[in-house]
Coordinates of C-alpha atoms and ligand atoms in Angstrom, one line a residue:
M1 CA 143.6 -109.2 114.1
D2 CA 146.1 -106.5 115.4
D3 CA 146.5 -105.3 118.9
T4 CA 144.3 -102.2 118.5
E5 CA 141.5 -104.4 117.2
L6 CA 141.9 -106.8 120.1
I7 CA 141.7 -103.9 122.5
Q8 CA 138.5 -102.7 120.8
A9 CA 137.0 -106.1 121.0
A10 CA 137.7 -106.2 124.7
I11 CA 136.0 -102.9 125.2
T12 CA 133.0 -103.1 122.9
E13 CA 132.2 -106.8 122.9
A14 CA 133.3 -108.0 126.3
R15 CA 133.6 -105.2 128.9
Q16 CA 130.1 -103.9 128.1
N17 CA 128.8 -107.2 129.5
A18 CA 130.7 -107.2 132.7
Y19 CA 128.7 -108.0 135.8
A20 CA 130.3 -105.9 138.4
P21 CA 127.6 -104.5 140.8
Y22 CA 129.9 -104.6 143.8
S23 CA 133.1 -103.1 142.7
G24 CA 131.7 -101.1 139.8
F25 CA 135.0 -102.0 138.1
R26 CA 134.2 -103.4 134.7
V27 CA 136.9 -105.4 132.9
G28 CA 136.9 -106.8 129.4
A29 CA 139.3 -109.3 127.9
A30 CA 139.8 -110.6 124.3
L31 CA 142.0 -113.6 123.8
L32 CA 143.5 -114.2 120.3
C33 CA 144.3 -117.9 119.6
E34 CA 146.8 -119.3 117.3
D35 CA 144.1 -120.3 114.8
G36 CA 142.9 -116.7 114.6
R37 CA 139.8 -117.1 116.7
V38 CA 139.1 -114.6 119.4
F39 CA 137.4 -115.4 122.7
L40 CA 135.9 -112.9 125.0
G41 CA 135.7 -112.6 128.8
A42 CA 134.2 -110.1 131.2
N43 CA 134.4 -110.1 135.0
V44 CA 131.5 -111.8 136.7
E45 CA 131.1 -110.9 140.3
N46 CA 129.1 -112.6 143.1
A47 CA 127.5 -111.7 146.4
V48 CA 130.0 -114.1 147.8
Y49 CA 132.8 -111.8 146.8
G50 CA 135.5 -114.5 146.7
L51 CA 133.7 -116.3 143.9
T52 CA 134.2 -113.4 141.5
M53 CA 135.6 -114.5 138.2
C54 CA 138.1 -112.2 136.4
A55 CA 137.6 -111.3 132.8
E56 CA 140.9 -112.9 131.7
R57 CA 140.0 -116.3 133.3
V58 CA 136.6 -116.2 131.7
A59 CA 138.2 -115.7 128.3
V60 CA 140.6 -118.6 128.9
A61 CA 137.7 -120.8 129.9
N62 CA 135.8 -119.9 126.8
A63 CA 138.8 -120.6 124.5
V64 CA 139.6 -123.9 126.1
T65 CA 136.0 -125.0 126.0
A66 CA 136.1 -124.3 122.2
G67 CA 139.2 -126.4 121.8
C68 CA 141.8 -123.6 121.7
R69 CA 144.8 -124.0 124.0
S70 CA 147.4 -122.0 122.2
F71 CA 147.2 -118.3 122.8
E72 CA 148.9 -115.5 120.8
A73 CA 147.8 -112.4 122.7
L74 CA 145.4 -111.3 125.4
A75 CA 144.0 -107.8 125.6
V76 CA 142.6 -106.6 128.9
V77 CA 140.9 -103.3 129.4
A78 CA 139.3 -101.4 132.3
D79 CA 138.6 -97.8 133.2
G80 CA 141.5 -97.4 135.6
P81 CA 144.3 -94.8 136.0
T82 CA 146.8 -97.0 134.3
P83 CA 146.6 -99.9 131.8
C84 CA 144.7 -102.7 133.6
P85 CA 147.2 -105.0 135.2
V86 CA 146.5 -108.8 135.1
C87 CA 146.0 -110.1 138.6
G88 CA 148.4 -112.8 139.9
A89 CA 145.8 -115.6 139.8
C90 CA 145.1 -114.9 136.1
R91 CA 148.8 -114.8 135.3
Q92 CA 149.1 -118.3 136.8
V93 CA 146.1 -119.5 134.8
L94 CA 147.5 -118.1 131.6
A95 CA 150.9 -119.7 132.3
E96 CA 149.3 -123.1 132.1
F97 CA 149.0 -122.5 128.3
G98 CA 152.4 -121.0 127.6
P99 CA 154.9 -118.3 128.7
E100 CA 155.1 -116.6 125.3
T101 CA 151.5 -115.2 125.2
R102 CA 151.6 -111.4 124.6
I103 CA 149.7 -109.5 127.2
I104 CA 148.2 -106.2 126.1
M105 CA 147.0 -104.1 129.0
A106 CA 145.0 -101.0 128.3
N107 CA 142.6 -98.5 129.8
I108 CA 139.7 -96.6 128.4
A109 CA 141.8 -93.4 128.2
G110 CA 143.9 -95.1 125.5
E111 CA 147.0 -95.9 127.5
V112 CA 148.6 -99.3 126.5
K113 CA 151.3 -101.4 128.1
K114 CA 152.6 -104.6 126.5
A115 CA 154.5 -107.5 128.0
K116 CA 155.1 -111.2 127.6
L117 CA 153.5 -113.4 130.1
K118 CA 156.8 -114.9 131.1
D119 CA 158.0 -111.4 132.1
L120 CA 154.9 -110.8 134.2
L121 CA 155.2 -114.1 135.9
P122 CA 158.8 -115.3 136.0
T123 CA 159.4 -118.7 137.6
A124 CA 155.8 -119.8 137.2
F125 CA 154.8 -123.1 138.6
T126 CA 154.0 -125.3 135.6
N127 CA 153.3 -128.9 134.8
E128 CA 157.0 -129.4 134.1
Q129 CA 157.3 -129.8 137.9
L130 CA 154.6 -132.4 138.1
F131 CA 155.9 -134.4 135.1
N132 CA 159.3 -134.6 136.7
E133 CA 158.1 -136.3 139.8
K134 CA 159.1 -140.0 140.0
R135 CA 156.0 -141.8 141.2
Ligands
THU1 N1 139.4 -108.0 137.8 C1 139.5 -108.6 136.6 O1 138.5 -109.0 135.9 N2 140.7 -108.7 136.1 C2 141.9 -108.3 136.7 O2 143.0 -108.6 136.2 C3 141.8 -107.5 137.9 C4 140.5 -107.5 138.5 C5 138.0 -107.7 138.3 C6 137.7 -108.6 139.5 C7 136.6 -107.8 140.2 O3 135.4 -108.0 139.6 C8 137.0 -106.3 139.8 O4 137.9 -106.4 138.7 C9 137.7 -105.6 141.0 O5 138.7 -106.3 141.5

């Protein structure tokens, strides 16, 4: 699946199911795994605002639940003025599974911005720190 198809999947298969009654900001994500499978995520808001789940983290949870932990690329799309940035919390969650993941940010207007996760979150905290601890 190429980047354009991944963006389309994020829009037509994920974002359309976003539950965003509070912000009205619907986000779709499509996560391409090393084995070629694609997992989807949409933002899921809550009346307790802080419990809101971002589309990207929903996609990661779906992939991991299905046994995929190696990610090639993530497309994230919303109807904003610029390609949808990935929030800091989602960058950290993605970093758990590898710095090389390609992040494809897009908006409904068709603007696209691409970056590697390691460039979006340099100096990420990873399990390397924990495994180095002498206990
Ligand atoms: N949101 C995402 O799903 N992903 C992001 O990277 C940024 C923000 C959602 C959370 C919330 O439901 C809405 O967008 C507004 O913040």
